[in-house]
Coordinates of C-alpha atoms and ligand atoms in Angstrom, one line a residue:
X1 CA 25.5 3.6 -15.8
X2 CA 27.6 0.9 -13.2
X3 CA 26.5 -2.6 -13.3
X4 CA 28.2 -5.0 -10.7
X5 CA 27.8 -8.3 -9.8
X6 CA 27.3 -9.8 -6.6
X7 CA 26.1 -12.8 -5.7
X8 CA 21.9 -13.0 -4.2
X9 CA 21.1 -14.7 -0.7
X10 CA 20.6 -18.1 -1.3
X11 CA 16.9 -19.1 -2.8
X12 CA 17.1 -22.6 -0.4
X13 CA 17.6 -20.4 2.9
X14 CA 14.4 -21.1 4.0
X15 CA 12.1 -23.9 4.2
X16 CA 9.4 -23.1 1.8
X17 CA 10.8 -24.7 -0.9
X18 CA 13.0 -27.2 0.9
X19 CA 10.0 -28.3 2.6
X20 CA 11.8 -29.8 5.5
X21 CA 9.5 -29.1 8.7
X22 CA 6.6 -30.8 6.4
X23 CA 8.5 -33.9 4.8
X24 CA 7.0 -35.0 1.8
X25 CA 6.0 -38.5 1.1
X26 CA 7.4 -40.3 -2.5
X27 CA 4.3 -41.6 -3.8
X28 CA 2.6 -38.2 -2.9
X29 CA 0.5 -36.2 -5.8
X30 CA 2.5 -33.2 -6.8
X31 CA -0.2 -31.4 -6.3
X32 CA -0.4 -32.3 -2.5
X33 CA 3.5 -31.4 -2.4
X34 CA 2.9 -27.8 -4.1
X35 CA -0.4 -26.9 -1.7
X36 CA 2.6 -28.0 1.0
X37 CA 4.9 -25.8 -0.2
X38 CA 2.9 -22.8 -0.4
X39 CA 1.6 -23.5 2.8
X40 CA 4.7 -23.9 4.3
X41 CA 5.1 -20.4 3.1
X42 CA 2.6 -18.9 4.6
X43 CA 3.3 -20.6 8.1
X44 CA 6.6 -19.0 7.3
X45 CA 5.0 -15.5 7.4
X46 CA 3.1 -16.2 10.6
X47 CA 6.4 -17.2 11.9
X48 CA 7.7 -13.5 10.7
X49 CA 4.4 -12.1 12.5
X50 CA 5.2 -13.3 15.8
X51 CA 8.5 -12.3 15.6
X52 CA 7.7 -8.8 15.1
X53 CA 5.3 -9.1 17.5
X54 CA 7.0 -10.5 20.6
X55 CA 9.8 -7.9 20.2
X56 CA 7.7 -4.7 20.1
X57 CA 5.6 -6.7 22.9
X58 CA 9.4 -7.4 25.3
X59 CA 10.9 -3.7 24.9
X60 CA 7.6 -1.7 23.4
X61 CA 4.6 -2.4 24.4
X62 CA 1.9 0.0 24.6
X63 CA 4.1 2.6 22.0
X64 CA 3.5 3.6 18.7
X65 CA 6.8 2.0 17.4
X66 CA 10.0 -0.6 18.4
X67 CA 13.4 -0.1 17.8
X68 CA 14.3 -3.1 17.6
X69 CA 18.0 -3.2 17.8
X70 CA 18.6 -1.1 20.8
X71 CA 15.5 -2.8 22.0
X72 CA 13.8 1.0 22.6
X73 CA 10.4 2.7 22.3
X74 CA 9.0 5.2 20.4
X75 CA 6.6 7.7 20.9
X76 CA 4.5 9.1 17.4
X77 CA 0.9 10.4 18.0
X78 CA 0.8 7.8 21.0
X79 CA -1.5 5.2 20.4
X80 CA -0.6 2.0 20.3
X81 CA -0.5 2.6 16.3
X82 CA 1.5 -0.9 16.2
X83 CA -1.0 -2.7 18.3
X84 CA -3.9 -1.1 16.4
X85 CA -2.4 -1.4 13.0
X86 CA -1.4 -5.4 13.7
X87 CA -4.8 -6.2 15.5
X88 CA -6.4 -7.4 12.1
X89 CA -3.4 -9.5 11.0
X90 CA -3.6 -11.3 14.1
X91 CA -7.4 -12.3 12.9
X92 CA -6.0 -12.8 9.6
X93 CA -3.3 -15.4 10.4
X94 CA -5.6 -17.0 13.1
X95 CA -3.3 -15.9 15.9
X96 CA -6.0 -15.2 18.4
X97 CA -3.2 -14.9 21.6
X98 CA -2.2 -11.5 19.6
X99 CA -5.6 -10.7 18.8
X100 CA -7.5 -10.8 22.2
X101 CA -4.5 -8.7 23.8
X102 CA -4.2 -6.3 21.4
X103 CA -8.0 -5.7 21.4
X104 CA -8.3 -5.7 25.4
X105 CA -5.4 -2.8 25.2
X106 CA -7.9 -1.1 22.8
X107 CA -10.9 -1.0 25.1
X108 CA -8.5 -0.6 28.3
X109 CA -5.8 1.3 27.4
X110 CA -6.0 3.2 24.3
X111 CA -6.2 7.1 24.5
X112 CA -6.9 10.7 22.2
X113 CA -4.7 12.9 24.4
X114 CA -1.2 13.3 23.0
X115 CA 0.2 16.9 23.1
X116 CA 1.7 17.9 19.9
X117 CA 0.7 17.5 16.4
X118 CA -0.9 14.2 15.4
X119 CA -1.1 13.7 11.7
X120 CA -5.1 13.0 10.3
X121 CA -4.5 11.2 7.7
X122 CA -1.9 8.4 9.6
X123 CA -4.5 8.6 12.3
X124 CA -7.5 8.0 9.7
X125 CA -5.3 4.6 7.7
X126 CA -3.8 3.1 11.0
X127 CA -6.0 3.6 13.4
X128 CA -9.1 4.1 12.1
X129 CA -9.0 1.6 9.2
X130 CA -7.3 -0.6 12.1
X131 CA -10.1 -0.4 14.6
X132 CA -12.9 -0.6 12.1
X133 CA -11.3 -3.6 10.3
X134 CA -11.3 -5.9 13.7
X135 CA -14.1 -4.6 14.5
X136 CA -15.8 -6.0 11.0
X137 CA -13.6 -8.8 11.2
X138 CA -14.3 -10.2 14.7
X139 CA -17.9 -10.7 13.7
X140 CA -18.7 -6.6 15.7
X141 CA -18.3 -8.6 18.7
X142 CA -16.3 -6.3 20.6
X143 CA -18.0 -2.9 20.8
X144 CA -14.8 -1.2 22.1
X145 CA -13.1 -1.6 19.1
X146 CA -16.6 0.4 17.0
X147 CA -16.4 3.0 20.1
X148 CA -12.6 3.9 20.4
X149 CA -12.8 4.6 16.4
X150 CA -16.3 6.8 16.7
X151 CA -14.6 9.1 19.8
X152 CA -11.3 9.1 18.1
X153 CA -13.0 10.3 14.2
X154 CA -15.6 12.9 16.6
X155 CA -12.1 14.6 17.3
X156 CA -10.9 15.0 14.0
X157 CA -13.5 16.1 12.1
X158 CA -12.6 19.5 14.4
X159 CA -10.6 19.8 11.6
X160 CA -12.6 19.5 8.5
X161 CA -13.3 23.6 10.2
X162 CA -11.8 25.6 7.2
X163 CA -13.2 27.7 4.7
X164 CA -12.5 25.4 2.1
X165 CA -13.5 22.9 4.6
X166 CA -10.6 20.8 4.0
X167 CA -8.9 19.2 6.7
X168 CA -6.5 20.5 8.2
X169 CA -2.6 18.5 8.4
X170 CA -2.8 17.6 11.9
X171 CA -4.6 17.7 15.5
X172 CA -3.1 18.4 18.9
X173 CA -5.5 15.4 20.9
X174 CA -4.7 17.5 24.3
X175 CA -5.4 20.8 22.8
X176 CA -7.8 19.2 20.2
X177 CA -6.6 22.5 18.3
X178 CA -6.3 21.6 14.2
X179 CA -2.6 22.1 12.9
X180 CA -1.9 23.4 9.7
X181 CA 1.1 21.3 7.7
X182 CA 4.6 22.5 9.0
X183 CA 3.9 23.9 12.3
X184 CA 1.2 26.3 10.5
X185 CA 2.8 27.5 7.5
X186 CA 2.0 24.9 5.4
X187 CA -0.3 24.0 2.2
X188 CA -2.1 19.4 2.3
X189 CA -1.0 17.2 0.4
X190 CA -3.6 15.8 -2.3
X191 CA -2.6 12.5 -0.9
X192 CA -4.1 13.2 2.6
X193 CA -6.8 14.6 1.9
X194 CA -8.0 12.3 -0.6
X195 CA -7.2 10.1 1.2
X196 CA -10.0 9.4 3.9
X197 CA -13.3 8.1 2.4
X198 CA -13.7 4.9 3.0
X199 CA -12.6 4.8 6.5
X200 CA -14.8 7.9 7.2
X201 CA -18.1 7.1 5.3
X202 CA -17.6 3.3 6.9
X203 CA -17.9 4.0 9.9
X204 CA -21.1 6.1 8.9
X205 CA -22.5 3.0 7.7
X206 CA -21.4 1.6 11.0
X207 CA -23.6 4.5 12.7
X208 CA -25.7 5.3 10.9
X209 CA -24.0 8.7 11.2
X210 CA -23.4 10.9 8.6
X211 CA -21.6 13.8 9.5
X212 CA -19.0 11.3 8.9
X213 CA -19.5 10.5 5.1
X214 CA -20.5 14.6 5.3
X215 CA -17.3 15.7 5.9
X216 CA -15.1 13.0 3.4
X217 CA -17.6 14.2 0.6
X218 CA -17.4 17.8 0.7
X219 CA -13.5 17.1 0.5
X220 CA -13.7 15.2 -2.3
X221 CA -16.8 17.1 -4.5
X222 CA -13.8 20.2 -3.5
X223 CA -10.8 18.1 -5.1
X224 CA -13.5 17.2 -7.8
X225 CA -13.9 21.2 -8.3
X226 CA -10.3 22.3 -9.0
X227 CA -8.6 22.3 -12.1
X228 CA -6.9 18.9 -13.6
X229 CA -5.9 18.0 -16.8
X230 CA -6.9 14.5 -17.4
X231 CA -7.4 13.8 -13.7
X232 CA -4.0 14.8 -12.7
X233 CA -3.9 16.2 -9.6
X234 CA -1.1 18.5 -8.1
X235 CA 0.8 17.3 -4.8
X236 CA 0.5 20.3 -3.0
X237 CA -3.1 22.6 -2.2
X238 CA -4.3 24.9 0.3
X239 CA -7.1 24.6 2.8
X240 CA -7.7 28.4 2.9
X241 CA -9.1 28.9 -0.6
X242 CA -9.7 25.9 -3.2
X243 CA -6.2 26.8 -4.9
X244 CA -3.0 24.4 -5.8
X245 CA 0.2 25.8 -4.4
X246 CA 2.4 23.7 -7.3
X247 CA 2.1 22.2 -10.3
X248 CA 4.0 19.0 -9.6
X249 CA 2.3 16.5 -10.7
X250 CA 3.4 12.6 -9.3
X251 CA 2.1 9.4 -8.0
X252 CA 4.8 8.6 -5.7
X253 CA 4.7 10.6 -1.6
X254 CA 2.2 13.1 -1.6
X255 CA 0.3 12.0 -4.3
X256 CA -0.1 8.0 -4.4
X257 CA -3.5 7.6 -2.1
X258 CA -5.9 9.7 -3.7
X259 CA -5.5 7.7 -7.2
X260 CA -5.8 4.8 -5.0
X261 CA -9.0 6.5 -3.2
X262 CA -10.8 7.5 -6.5
X263 CA -11.3 3.6 -7.4
X264 CA -12.1 1.9 -3.8
X265 CA -14.2 4.4 -2.8
X266 CA -16.1 3.6 -6.1
X267 CA -15.1 -0.4 -5.3
X268 CA -16.6 0.4 -0.8
X269 CA -19.6 2.5 -1.8
X270 CA -20.7 1.9 -5.3
X271 CA -20.8 4.8 -6.5
X272 CA -20.3 6.1 -10.2
X273 CA -18.7 9.6 -9.5
X274 CA -15.7 8.3 -8.0
X275 CA -15.1 5.4 -10.7
X276 CA -15.5 8.3 -13.6
X277 CA -12.9 10.2 -11.8
X278 CA -10.7 6.7 -11.8
X279 CA -10.9 6.4 -15.6
X280 CA -10.2 9.6 -16.4
X281 CA -6.8 10.0 -14.0
X282 CA -5.9 6.5 -15.3
X283 CA -6.4 8.0 -18.5
X284 CA -3.9 11.2 -17.6
X285 CA -1.8 8.6 -16.1
X286 CA -0.8 6.8 -19.3
X287 CA -0.8 10.1 -21.0
X288 CA 1.6 11.7 -19.4
X289 CA 3.5 10.0 -17.2
X290 CA 4.3 6.5 -18.3
X291 CA 7.7 5.4 -20.2
X292 CA 10.2 3.0 -21.3
X293 CA 13.1 1.9 -19.5
X294 CA 16.9 1.3 -21.1
X295 CA 17.9 -1.4 -22.1
X296 CA 14.9 -3.9 -20.6
X297 CA 11.8 -1.7 -21.9
X298 CA 10.1 -2.2 -18.2
X299 CA 7.2 0.3 -17.8
X300 CA 7.5 3.1 -14.9
X301 CA 5.7 6.2 -14.0
X302 CA 7.5 8.9 -14.0
X303 CA 7.2 12.4 -12.4
X304 CA 6.0 15.6 -13.8
X305 CA 7.5 18.7 -11.9
X306 CA 6.6 20.8 -13.5
X307 CA 3.1 19.1 -14.2
X308 CA 1.2 18.8 -17.5
X309 CA 2.6 20.7 -20.4
X310 CA 0.6 22.4 -23.4
X311 CA 3.1 20.8 -26.2
X312 CA 3.5 16.7 -26.7
X313 CA 6.8 16.8 -25.7
X314 CA 6.4 17.3 -21.9
X315 CA 9.4 16.7 -20.0
X316 CA 9.5 13.4 -17.7
X317 CA 11.3 13.0 -14.6
X318 CA 12.6 9.4 -14.5
X319 CA 12.5 9.1 -10.8
X320 CA 10.3 6.8 -9.2
X321 CA 9.0 6.8 -5.8
X322 CA 8.9 2.7 -4.0
X323 CA 5.5 3.6 -3.0
X324 CA 4.3 4.4 -6.6
X325 CA 4.2 0.4 -6.7
X326 CA 0.6 0.8 -5.1
X327 CA -0.5 1.3 -9.2
X328 CA 0.0 -2.0 -10.2
X329 CA -2.7 -3.7 -8.0
X330 CA -5.3 -1.0 -8.3
X331 CA -4.5 -1.2 -12.0
X332 CA -5.6 -5.1 -11.2
X333 CA -8.2 -4.8 -9.0
X334 CA -10.3 -1.8 -11.0
X335 CA -10.1 -3.8 -14.1
X336 CA -12.1 -6.7 -13.1
X337 CA -13.3 -5.4 -10.0
X338 CA -11.7 -8.6 -8.0
X339 CA -12.9 -11.4 -10.2
X340 CA -10.0 -13.5 -11.2
X341 CA -9.4 -13.8 -14.9
X342 CA -7.1 -16.4 -15.5
X343 CA -7.7 -17.8 -18.4
X344 CA -7.6 -16.4 -22.1
X345 CA -11.1 -16.6 -22.6
X346 CA -11.8 -15.1 -20.0
X347 CA -9.7 -11.7 -20.8
X348 CA -11.0 -11.6 -24.5
X349 CA -14.1 -11.8 -22.3
X350 CA -13.2 -8.9 -20.9
X351 CA -14.2 -4.9 -21.8
X352 CA -10.5 -3.9 -23.8
X353 CA -9.9 -1.2 -22.0
X354 CA -10.0 -2.7 -19.1
X355 CA -8.3 -5.6 -20.5
X356 CA -5.3 -3.0 -21.4
X357 CA -5.7 -1.7 -17.3
X358 CA -4.8 -5.6 -16.6
X359 CA -1.8 -5.8 -19.1
X360 CA 0.2 -2.4 -17.9
X361 CA -1.0 -3.4 -14.3
X362 CA 1.0 -6.8 -15.2
X363 CA 4.1 -4.6 -16.5
X364 CA 4.1 -2.6 -13.5
X365 CA 4.5 -5.5 -11.0
X366 CA 6.9 -6.5 -13.1
X367 CA 9.1 -3.3 -13.1
X368 CA 8.3 -2.9 -9.2
X369 CA 9.2 -6.4 -8.9
X370 CA 12.8 -5.6 -10.5
X371 CA 13.5 -2.9 -8.1
X372 CA 13.4 -5.3 -5.8
X373 CA 15.4 -8.0 -8.4
X374 CA 18.1 -5.5 -9.8
X375 CA 19.7 -5.1 -6.3
X376 CA 22.5 -6.9 -3.8
X377 CA 20.4 -7.4 -0.8
X378 CA 17.0 -7.9 -3.2
X379 CA 15.5 -5.4 -1.4
X380 CA 14.2 -2.3 -2.9
X381 CA 15.3 1.5 -2.6
X382 CA 12.7 3.8 -1.8
X383 CA 13.6 5.7 -5.2
X384 CA 14.7 4.2 -8.7
X385 CA 15.5 7.2 -11.4
X386 CA 15.3 4.4 -14.7
X387 CA 17.5 4.7 -17.3
X388 CA 15.9 6.2 -20.3
X389 CA 17.7 5.1 -23.7
X390 CA 17.7 8.5 -25.2
X391 CA 18.8 10.5 -22.7
X392 CA 22.9 10.7 -21.2
X393 CA 20.6 12.8 -17.8
X394 CA 20.7 10.3 -15.5
X395 CA 17.2 12.4 -14.3
X396 CA 15.3 13.6 -17.4
X397 CA 14.2 12.9 -20.6
X398 CA 12.5 14.9 -22.8
X399 CA 10.0 12.0 -25.1
X400 CA 7.0 11.3 -25.9
X401 CA 5.1 8.8 -23.1
X402 CA 4.1 5.8 -24.0
X403 CA 0.1 6.7 -24.7
X404 CA -1.3 2.2 -24.8
X405 CA 1.0 -0.8 -24.0
X406 CA 1.5 -3.5 -26.3
X407 CA -0.3 -6.3 -25.5
X408 CA 2.1 -9.0 -23.7
X409 CA 5.3 -7.3 -23.8
X410 CA 6.5 -9.1 -21.2
X411 CA 6.7 -12.4 -23.0
X412 CA 8.9 -10.5 -25.9
X413 CA 11.1 -9.2 -23.7
X414 CA 14.5 -11.5 -23.1
X415 CA 15.4 -12.8 -20.0
X416 CA 17.2 -10.4 -17.2
X417 CA 20.2 -11.4 -16.3
X418 CA 19.3 -12.6 -12.0
X419 CA 22.6 -11.3 -10.6
X420 CA 23.5 -8.1 -12.2
X421 CA 22.4 -5.3 -10.4
X422 CA 21.0 -1.8 -11.8
X423 CA 21.0 -2.8 -15.0
X424 CA 17.6 -0.5 -15.3
X425 CA 17.7 2.0 -13.2
X426 CA 20.3 4.0 -10.6
X427 CA 19.5 4.2 -6.9
X428 CA 21.1 7.6 -5.2
X429 CA 22.9 7.5 -1.9
X430 CA 20.4 9.0 -0.4
X431 CA 17.3 7.1 -2.0
X432 CA 19.5 3.6 -1.1
X433 CA 16.7 3.3 2.1
X434 CA 13.8 0.8 2.6
X435 CA 11.5 0.5 4.9
X436 CA 10.0 -2.7 4.9
X437 CA 7.3 -0.9 2.9
X438 CA 4.6 -3.1 1.4
X439 CA 3.7 -1.7 -2.4
X440 CA 5.1 -4.6 -4.7
X441 CA 3.8 -7.6 -2.3
X442 CA 0.5 -6.0 -2.1
X443 CA 0.6 -5.2 -6.4
X444 CA 2.2 -8.8 -6.5
X445 CA -0.9 -10.3 -4.5
X446 CA -3.1 -8.2 -6.4
X447 CA -2.2 -9.8 -9.3
X448 CA -1.6 -13.3 -8.1
X449 CA -5.3 -13.1 -7.1
X450 CA -6.5 -11.6 -10.3
X451 CA -4.8 -13.7 -13.3
X452 CA -3.7 -16.7 -11.2
X453 CA 0.0 -16.8 -12.0
X454 CA 2.1 -18.7 -10.1
X455 CA 5.4 -16.1 -11.0
X456 CA 3.4 -13.7 -8.2
X457 CA 4.0 -16.2 -5.8
X458 CA 7.3 -17.0 -6.8
X459 CA 8.7 -13.4 -6.9
X460 CA 6.7 -12.9 -3.6
X461 CA 8.4 -15.8 -2.1
X462 CA 12.6 -14.8 -2.8
X463 CA 11.2 -11.2 -1.7
X464 CA 10.4 -12.5 1.6
X465 CA 13.8 -14.2 2.0
X466 CA 15.2 -11.5 0.9
X467 CA 13.8 -9.3 4.1
X468 CA 14.4 -12.7 6.6
X469 CA 17.9 -13.0 5.4
X470 CA 18.8 -8.8 6.1
X471 CA 15.7 -7.3 7.8
X472 CA 15.5 -9.2 10.8
X473 CA 17.2 -9.3 13.8
X474 CA 17.0 -10.9 17.4
X475 CA 14.2 -8.7 18.8
X476 CA 12.4 -7.9 15.3
X477 CA 12.8 -6.6 11.9
X478 CA 14.6 -3.3 10.7
X479 CA 14.3 -1.0 8.3
X480 CA 18.3 -0.4 6.1
X481 CA 19.6 2.2 5.1
X482 CA 21.0 1.2 1.9
X483 CA 20.2 -2.0 0.2
X484 CA 23.3 -1.5 -2.1
X485 CA 25.7 -3.5 0.7
X486 CA 25.8 -6.1 2.0
X487 CA 25.5 -6.3 5.3
X488 CA 23.2 -4.3 4.4
X489 CA 23.2 -1.1 7.3
X490 CA 20.3 -0.8 9.5
X491 CA 18.5 2.2 10.8
X492 CA 16.7 0.4 14.0
X493 CA 13.3 0.8 13.3
X494 CA 10.5 -1.0 12.5
X495 CA 7.4 0.9 11.0
X496 CA 3.9 -0.6 11.6
X497 CA 3.0 -0.7 8.5
X498 CA 5.4 -4.2 8.1
X499 CA 2.7 -5.5 10.4
X500 CA -0.6 -4.1 9.3
X501 CA 0.6 -4.4 6.2
X502 CA 3.9 -6.1 4.4
X503 CA 3.3 -9.1 6.5
X504 CA -0.7 -9.7 5.8
X505 CA -0.2 -9.4 1.8
X506 CA 3.1 -11.8 2.3
X507 CA 0.5 -14.4 4.1
X508 CA -2.8 -13.9 2.0
X509 CA -0.4 -14.8 -1.1
X510 CA 1.0 -17.8 0.2
X511 CA -2.2 -18.6 1.7
X512 CA -4.6 -21.3 0.5
X513 CA -7.5 -20.8 2.5
X514 CA -11.0 -21.4 0.8
X515 CA -12.6 -19.2 -0.1
X516 CA -15.4 -19.5 1.5
X517 CA -13.4 -18.3 4.6
X518 CA -14.2 -15.0 6.3
X519 CA -9.6 -15.2 6.7
X520 CA -9.5 -15.3 3.0
X521 CA -10.3 -11.7 2.4
X522 CA -12.1 -11.9 -1.2
X523 CA -11.6 -9.3 -3.4
X524 CA -14.9 -8.9 -5.1
X525 CA -16.5 -8.6 -0.8
X526 CA -13.4 -6.8 0.3
X527 CA -11.8 -3.2 0.2
X528 CA -8.4 -2.9 1.7
X529 CA -6.9 0.2 3.0
X530 CA -4.1 2.0 2.1
X531 CA -3.0 0.8 5.2
X532 CA -4.5 -2.7 4.0
X533 CA -7.4 -2.4 6.4
X534 CA -10.0 -4.5 4.4
X535 CA -13.4 -3.4 5.1
X536 CA -16.6 -5.4 3.5
X537 CA -18.4 -3.6 0.5
X538 CA -21.7 -1.9 0.9
X539 CA -24.7 -3.2 -0.1
X540 CA -26.7 -1.1 -1.0
X541 CA -26.5 2.8 -0.5
X542 CA -24.4 4.4 1.7
X543 CA -26.0 6.8 4.3
X544 CA -24.8 9.9 2.8
X545 CA -25.3 12.9 -0.3
X546 CA -23.9 11.8 -3.4
X547 CA -21.3 14.2 -5.2
X548 CA -23.6 15.4 -8.6
X549 CA -21.8 15.3 -12.1
X550 CA -22.4 19.6 -12.2
X551 CA -18.5 20.4 -11.3
X552 CA -15.5 20.8 -13.8
X553 CA -12.6 18.2 -13.7
Ligands
DMJ1 C1 1.6 3.6 4.4 O1 1.2 3.9 6.0 C2 0.2 3.5 3.5 O2 0.3 1.8 3.0 C3 0.7 4.8 2.6 O3 -0.5 4.9 1.9 C4 2.1 4.9 2.1 N1 2.8 5.0 3.3 C5 3.1 3.5 3.9 C6 3.3 2.3 3.4 O4 4.1 2.7 2.9

């Protein structure tokens, strides 16, 4: 195992800890100081958002993405994706000038006419989710936001016209033709098909037109009918027949948000069918995918390249995508339905199974944090391979996975030295990049809200400083090619989810707004879609059919 010692960025680089922006009088009480400290942190995030926006506005206005180093722009689906993904972040951060300019662009200039394959899942989570969230948060006063959302959803519905009613991967806006994955040859992924329910159901809720609800409900019916072991779904399936196209199972790319939307659809609509599916899947994750690293016993979620095998000595692949780091937040959210359980008495009052989920969430949240902490830049790579105590092979080991989490494992683990890199995992050269992804900060935010444990804010602040130190460039923020090198080589791309998700979660983690303020985004009132766009929980029933449990899962 290669371990090198490299200096981490200084924790004093920024003003949050030092308070030079808001000097504190010596006589003030400690609580006031702490509040001001976090207020300074949230202001630093607003400054980062404005810096990213300025670069986009100057060099890529109206295009999907900014390349901040070369000061160029690019088109992906030609929907001004950075603008739409940023709308509700601007609202939540109270940046009215940005919100107003973005909303006006949507009203006057957003078109759905791109003459190339445009991905149905990405359009749903970023554009439909972004428009509907901004429409709601801004008091439903801007009908253009809902109009554009409806206009695009009507086109996306064309992709559901398959023998199974499972949607094809893309749509061509100009020709209105749906297109299967890989230019027509490929199967679809379970994450893409299973990550449509929140946005389409909320659109039906707003418009009172059940057609959006029915389209995604049929997808969920089919996914529920298809055979799964302990709720774990293989990552590829056919849209022509109800058939899996692989046995491979993972919670990273191609699998992740399928599980996320089972839990979150229950929270949004109250449909118990989704809660049952979610709970079965969590049982499957515990039984088949959990393992612990060496030397520090960090829990991780591995992969099953050959699916769930009949005997108990299944092969767990030790690979974990950063994408899997959405899971700690999801587990914590579903364990408490967004309520906070701050005291030991709160915990003891919980259903024991849900308490186990919360403890697993805390363990996995710490593992995701270690994926940042154990690198020279303090930034996570895209993928890690966790070290196993019993295996010389860096990728695979045979072991019985951990079925249940021992309570409070974190409190008995010895402190991990801050300056040792790759102690618990290895990073392969092709996986060492960082795309400014949100999953870990998303989970730290949810864990902070649910547990009230200040360590999540402290970890988040360290992460934010690393982003500031290594990804901030003159005209925005850039993806990195290698988190193991200092200075890290760059990739010259600012992903739209950096503004839509990553900075929003940082802001919400540090923000001390009162719960009564809508911009606080209460987790008991809102469900954030997989692109961090908050949608309000339904009051009462939805407006389409339910799924009844005559399906075999
Ligand atoms: C985002 O578009 C969403 O969070 C999605 O669920 C996964 N990929 C990116 C962020 O990493």
